Amino acid sequence: MAAGSMGKPVVASARSNVQKSAPASAPDHVRKPAYASAPGAVSTLPVGACDCHVHIVGEQDAYPMLPDRPYTAGPATVADLRAHMARLGLARAVIVQPSFYGTDNRLLVDSLAAMDGDGRGIAVLADDVSDSTLGELHDAGVRGVRINLESVGASDPETVARAFGTWAGRLRGQGWHIQAYASVDAIAGAAPRLRGLGLPLVLDHFSATPARLALDDARVRAVIDLVGSGAAYVKLSGSYRINQGATAQQVTALARAFLDANPERAVWASDWPHTNRAPGKLPTEVSPYRDIDPRGLREEIDAWLPEADLREQVLVTNPARLYGFPDAKEATA
């Protein structure tokens, strides 16, 4: 089963098209209020804090999207990402290949070069990707393959386990991991077979667990126990993707349940620039980004990670281990 959409794996650079300069004012589709100017500012994030799930979107003349893509996002550049990071006090970011680029990873590679060591990447790969391409991607800063089963509605436990197992056999021992966006039902059903992959499994967006579900729901417990076993990491990210019909307190309770199970297997992410499939838009028409106030993101960090040592663990230590970042304090010395 392919790890992503159709297309040949592409690594060759179009680097001159990626903005690396100091961030200018962000365009309307990514501009957000500056958190630093907001009243009641919260605690400073630890040195080396990492946003573990962001996307870069290029101009289509340089980085064309798949013709059969499900939706279209407007440009969101490395300069825009740097501005987002500055607003929240973040030092590092993990750039995730969006589905609408398929296996054409050129923009990902160019963006990592523009991040100058402050970024790592997650690629989408074809089943027949060559070892040489994997090596080139690793050298560029890629540390994982993204498998998006949620977008295609794949939830059969056998399909899920087979897809992950195939990639685990290919990537085991190379410092990579599998990043999975799949429903809670899919992960829960396959959980017994996911404990022996032999490399980390990273579950996007709370493992797509609706926050309204009871914490003692069998599916929720199966995913939490998978994280508790150490076989999987969970991304505390994209709460707006799981909070339908739920309260902020329920989202926080779900975050804390994962953290209580295993604080060494959780990372945090903003899901910037907050892609969206706008109702009524054709797939080739630009869907505006969700209007997510960065103050809300910081409030979630404080609610989910109230203790300083826990913030250090989730924002710095765990990402450094998972993505191969150098020690944050040594890097800034």
Coordinates of C-alpha atoms in Angstrom, one line a residue:
M1 CA 0.0 0.0 0.0
A2 CA 1.4 3.4 -0.9
A3 CA 2.4 5.7 1.9
G4 CA 0.9 8.7 0.1
S5 CA -0.8 9.9 -3.1
M6 CA 0.3 8.9 -6.6
G7 CA 3.4 10.3 -8.2
K8 CA 7.1 9.6 -8.6
P9 CA 9.3 10.4 -5.6
V10 CA 11.1 13.7 -6.3
V11 CA 13.9 15.1 -4.3
A12 CA 15.6 17.5 -6.8
S13 CA 15.8 21.0 -5.6
A14 CA 14.0 24.2 -6.7
R15 CA 15.6 25.9 -3.7
S16 CA 15.7 29.4 -5.1
N17 CA 12.0 29.6 -4.9
V18 CA 11.9 29.1 -1.1
Q19 CA 12.0 32.2 1.1
K20 CA 14.8 32.1 3.6
S21 CA 15.1 35.7 4.6
A22 CA 13.8 37.3 7.8
P23 CA 10.1 37.0 8.1
A24 CA 8.1 39.9 6.6
S25 CA 4.5 40.6 7.4
A26 CA 2.6 37.4 6.7
P27 CA 0.0 37.4 3.9
D28 CA -3.7 37.5 4.7
H29 CA -4.2 33.7 4.5
V30 CA -1.7 33.1 7.3
R31 CA -1.5 36.3 9.2
K32 CA -2.5 36.0 12.9
P33 CA -2.5 38.4 15.8
A34 CA 0.9 38.7 17.5
Y35 CA 0.8 36.8 20.7
A36 CA 3.5 38.9 22.3
S37 CA 1.3 42.0 22.2
A38 CA -1.6 40.3 23.9
P39 CA -2.6 41.0 27.5
G40 CA -2.0 38.4 30.1
A41 CA 1.0 36.8 28.5
V42 CA 1.8 33.2 29.7
S43 CA 5.1 31.6 30.7
T44 CA 8.0 31.6 28.4
L45 CA 8.6 28.3 26.5
P46 CA 11.8 26.4 27.2
V47 CA 14.9 26.8 25.0
G48 CA 14.7 24.6 22.0
A49 CA 10.9 24.2 22.0
C50 CA 9.7 22.5 18.9
D51 CA 6.5 22.6 16.9
C52 CA 6.2 19.1 15.6
H53 CA 3.6 19.5 12.8
V54 CA 3.6 22.3 10.3
H55 CA 3.2 22.6 6.6
I56 CA 4.9 24.7 3.9
V57 CA 2.9 25.5 0.7
G58 CA 4.6 27.0 -2.3
E59 CA 3.6 28.8 -5.4
Q60 CA 2.1 26.4 -7.9
D61 CA 4.2 27.5 -10.8
A62 CA 7.3 26.2 -8.9
Y63 CA 5.7 23.4 -6.9
P64 CA 2.6 22.1 -8.7
M65 CA 0.0 20.2 -6.7
L66 CA -1.6 16.9 -7.8
P67 CA -4.3 17.5 -10.4
D68 CA -6.7 15.2 -8.5
R69 CA -6.0 16.7 -5.1
P70 CA -8.9 16.9 -2.5
Y71 CA -8.3 20.6 -1.8
T72 CA -6.0 23.5 -2.5
A73 CA -4.2 25.7 0.1
G74 CA -2.7 29.1 -0.5
P75 CA 1.0 29.8 -0.1
A76 CA 2.6 29.5 3.4
T77 CA 6.3 30.1 3.2
V78 CA 9.3 29.5 5.4
A79 CA 9.3 33.2 6.2
D80 CA 5.7 32.9 7.4
L81 CA 6.6 29.8 9.4
R82 CA 9.5 31.8 11.1
A83 CA 7.0 34.5 12.0
H84 CA 4.6 31.9 13.5
M85 CA 7.5 30.4 15.5
A86 CA 8.6 33.9 16.8
R87 CA 5.0 34.7 17.9
L88 CA 4.9 31.6 20.1
G89 CA 8.6 31.5 21.2
L90 CA 9.5 28.3 19.3
A91 CA 13.0 27.4 18.1
R92 CA 12.4 24.3 15.9
A93 CA 9.8 22.9 13.6
V94 CA 8.9 19.6 11.9
I95 CA 7.6 20.2 8.3
V96 CA 5.1 17.6 7.2
Q97 CA 4.5 16.9 3.5
P98 CA 0.9 17.9 2.6
S99 CA -1.2 15.3 0.8
F100 CA -1.8 17.6 -2.2
Y101 CA 1.9 17.2 -3.2
G102 CA 1.8 13.5 -3.3
T103 CA 5.4 12.0 -3.4
D104 CA 6.9 15.2 -4.9
N105 CA 9.1 16.2 -1.9
R106 CA 11.0 19.0 -3.5
L107 CA 9.4 21.8 -1.5
L108 CA 9.9 19.8 1.7
V109 CA 13.6 19.4 0.9
D110 CA 14.0 23.1 -0.1
S111 CA 12.2 24.3 3.0
L112 CA 14.4 22.2 5.3
A113 CA 17.5 23.8 3.6
A114 CA 16.0 27.2 4.3
M115 CA 15.4 26.3 8.0
D116 CA 19.2 26.0 8.3
G117 CA 19.2 23.2 10.9
D118 CA 16.1 24.3 12.8
G119 CA 13.8 21.9 10.9
R120 CA 13.2 18.3 10.3
G121 CA 10.9 16.7 7.8
I122 CA 8.3 14.0 7.3
A123 CA 8.0 12.8 3.7
V124 CA 5.3 11.0 1.6
L125 CA 6.9 8.1 -0.3
A126 CA 5.9 5.7 -3.0
D127 CA 6.2 2.0 -2.2
D128 CA 9.1 1.6 -4.6
V129 CA 11.2 4.5 -3.4
S130 CA 14.9 3.7 -3.9
D131 CA 17.4 3.4 -1.1
S132 CA 19.4 6.3 -2.7
T133 CA 16.4 8.5 -2.5
L134 CA 15.9 7.6 1.2
G135 CA 19.5 8.5 1.8
E136 CA 19.1 11.9 0.1
L137 CA 16.0 12.6 2.1
H138 CA 17.8 11.7 5.3
D139 CA 20.7 14.0 4.5
A140 CA 18.2 16.8 3.9
G141 CA 16.7 16.3 7.4
V142 CA 13.8 13.9 6.8
R143 CA 13.2 11.5 9.6
G144 CA 9.9 9.8 8.9
V145 CA 7.3 8.7 6.3
R146 CA 3.7 9.9 6.5
I147 CA 0.9 7.4 6.0
N148 CA -2.5 9.2 5.8
L149 CA -5.3 6.6 6.2
E150 CA -7.8 9.0 7.6
S151 CA -8.2 11.0 4.4
V152 CA -9.1 7.9 2.5
G153 CA -11.2 6.4 5.2
A154 CA -9.1 3.2 5.7
S155 CA -9.9 1.7 9.1
D156 CA -9.6 -2.1 8.7
P157 CA -7.1 -3.3 11.3
E158 CA -5.5 -5.7 8.8
T159 CA -5.0 -3.0 6.2
V160 CA -3.5 -0.6 8.9
A161 CA -1.2 -3.2 10.4
R162 CA 0.0 -4.4 6.9
A163 CA 0.7 -0.8 5.7
F164 CA 2.7 0.1 8.8
G165 CA 4.5 -3.3 8.9
T166 CA 5.7 -2.9 5.3
W167 CA 7.3 0.4 6.0
A168 CA 8.7 -0.7 9.4
G169 CA 10.6 -3.5 7.6
R170 CA 12.1 -1.0 5.2
L171 CA 13.0 1.8 7.6
R172 CA 13.9 -0.1 10.8
G173 CA 17.3 0.9 12.3
Q174 CA 17.7 4.1 10.2
G175 CA 16.6 6.7 12.7
W176 CA 13.2 7.1 11.0
H177 CA 9.7 6.6 12.2
I178 CA 6.2 6.2 10.8
Q179 CA 3.8 9.1 11.2
A180 CA 0.2 7.9 11.0
Y181 CA -3.0 9.9 10.5
A182 CA -5.7 7.3 11.0
S183 CA -8.9 7.1 13.0
V184 CA -9.0 6.0 16.6
D185 CA -10.9 2.9 15.5
A186 CA -8.2 2.0 13.0
I187 CA -5.3 2.4 15.5
A188 CA -7.3 0.7 18.4
G189 CA -8.1 -2.3 16.2
A190 CA -4.6 -2.7 15.0
A191 CA -2.9 -1.9 18.4
P192 CA -1.9 -5.4 19.4
R193 CA 0.1 -5.7 16.1
L194 CA 1.6 -2.3 16.3
R195 CA 3.6 -2.9 19.4
G196 CA 6.2 -4.9 17.6
L197 CA 7.0 -2.6 14.6
G198 CA 10.6 -2.1 15.9
L199 CA 10.6 1.6 15.2
P200 CA 8.5 4.5 16.6
L201 CA 4.9 5.0 15.4
V202 CA 3.7 8.6 15.7
L203 CA 0.0 9.2 16.0
D204 CA -1.2 12.5 14.5
H205 CA -3.7 14.8 16.2
F206 CA -4.5 12.9 19.3
S207 CA -4.7 9.8 17.1
A208 CA -7.9 11.4 15.7
T209 CA -9.7 10.6 19.0
P210 CA -12.9 12.6 19.4
A211 CA -12.5 14.4 22.7
R212 CA -16.2 13.8 23.6
L213 CA -15.5 10.0 23.9
A214 CA -15.2 8.8 27.5
L215 CA -11.6 8.0 28.6
D216 CA -12.7 4.5 29.6
D217 CA -14.0 3.8 26.1
A218 CA -12.3 0.6 24.9
R219 CA -11.0 2.3 21.7
V220 CA -9.5 5.3 23.7
R221 CA -8.0 2.9 26.3
A222 CA -6.4 0.8 23.5
V223 CA -4.7 3.9 22.0
I224 CA -3.6 5.3 25.3
D225 CA -2.2 1.9 26.3
L226 CA -0.3 1.8 23.0
V227 CA 1.4 5.1 23.9
G228 CA 1.9 3.9 27.5
S229 CA 3.7 0.8 26.2
G230 CA 6.3 3.1 24.5
A231 CA 5.5 1.7 21.1
A232 CA 3.9 4.9 19.9
Y233 CA 4.2 8.7 20.3
V234 CA 1.1 10.9 20.3
K235 CA 1.0 14.4 18.9
L236 CA -1.0 16.8 21.1
S237 CA -2.1 18.9 18.1
G238 CA -5.0 20.1 16.1
S239 CA -7.5 20.2 18.9
Y240 CA -10.0 21.8 16.5
R241 CA -9.9 18.5 14.6
I242 CA -11.2 16.4 17.5
N243 CA -13.3 18.9 19.6
Q244 CA -16.6 18.6 17.7
G245 CA -19.2 18.5 20.5
A246 CA -16.5 18.6 23.2
T247 CA -15.4 21.1 25.7
A248 CA -11.9 22.5 26.3
Q249 CA -11.9 20.6 29.5
Q250 CA -12.5 17.3 27.7
V251 CA -9.7 18.1 25.3
T252 CA -7.4 18.8 28.2
A253 CA -8.5 15.6 30.0
L254 CA -7.6 13.6 26.9
A255 CA -4.2 15.3 26.6
R256 CA -3.5 14.6 30.3
A257 CA -4.6 11.0 29.9
F258 CA -1.9 10.5 27.2
L259 CA 0.7 12.3 29.3
D260 CA -0.1 10.3 32.4
A261 CA 0.3 7.1 30.4
N262 CA 3.8 8.0 29.2
P263 CA 5.2 11.6 29.2
E264 CA 8.2 10.4 27.2
R265 CA 6.0 9.5 24.3
A266 CA 4.2 12.8 23.6
V267 CA 5.1 15.8 21.5
W268 CA 3.2 19.1 20.8
A269 CA 2.3 20.7 17.6
S270 CA 0.3 23.7 16.3
D271 CA -0.8 22.2 13.0
W272 CA 0.1 25.6 11.4
P273 CA -1.0 27.1 9.0
H274 CA -4.2 25.2 9.9
T275 CA -5.4 23.8 6.5
N276 CA -9.0 23.5 5.8
R277 CA -11.3 22.0 3.1
A278 CA -13.9 24.8 2.8
P279 CA -17.4 23.7 2.1
G280 CA -18.5 24.7 -1.4
K281 CA -15.0 25.1 -2.8
L282 CA -13.9 23.1 -5.7
P283 CA -10.7 21.0 -5.1
T284 CA -8.8 23.3 -7.3
E285 CA -10.0 26.5 -5.6
V286 CA -8.1 27.9 -2.7
S287 CA -9.6 27.0 0.7
P288 CA -8.8 29.7 3.3
Y289 CA -6.9 28.6 6.3
R290 CA -8.7 28.3 9.7
D291 CA -8.5 31.4 11.8
I292 CA -6.6 30.1 14.8
D293 CA -5.5 32.7 17.3
P294 CA -2.0 31.9 18.6
R295 CA -3.1 33.0 22.1
G296 CA -5.3 29.9 22.1
L297 CA -2.4 27.7 21.1
R298 CA -0.4 29.1 24.0
E299 CA -3.3 28.7 26.4
E300 CA -3.5 25.0 25.3
I301 CA 0.2 24.5 26.1
D302 CA -0.3 25.9 29.6
A303 CA -3.4 23.8 30.1
W304 CA -1.9 20.6 28.9
L305 CA 1.6 21.1 30.1
P306 CA 1.3 23.2 33.3
E307 CA 4.5 21.9 34.9
A308 CA 7.9 23.3 33.8
D309 CA 9.5 19.9 33.7
L310 CA 6.7 18.5 31.6
R311 CA 6.9 21.4 29.1
E312 CA 10.7 20.7 28.8
Q313 CA 10.0 17.0 28.3
V314 CA 7.3 17.4 25.6
L315 CA 8.5 20.5 23.8
V316 CA 12.3 19.8 23.9
T317 CA 13.5 16.4 25.0
N318 CA 11.0 14.2 23.2
P319 CA 11.3 16.0 19.9
A320 CA 15.1 16.0 20.1
R321 CA 15.1 12.2 20.6
L322 CA 12.4 11.5 17.9
Y323 CA 13.7 13.8 15.2
G324 CA 17.4 13.8 15.9
F325 CA 17.8 17.4 16.9
P326 CA 21.0 18.3 18.8
D327 CA 20.9 19.2 22.5
A328 CA 19.1 22.6 22.6
K329 CA 21.3 24.1 25.3
E330 CA 24.5 23.2 23.5
A331 CA 23.2 24.4 20.2
T332 CA 22.5 27.9 21.7
A333 CA 25.7 28.1 23.7

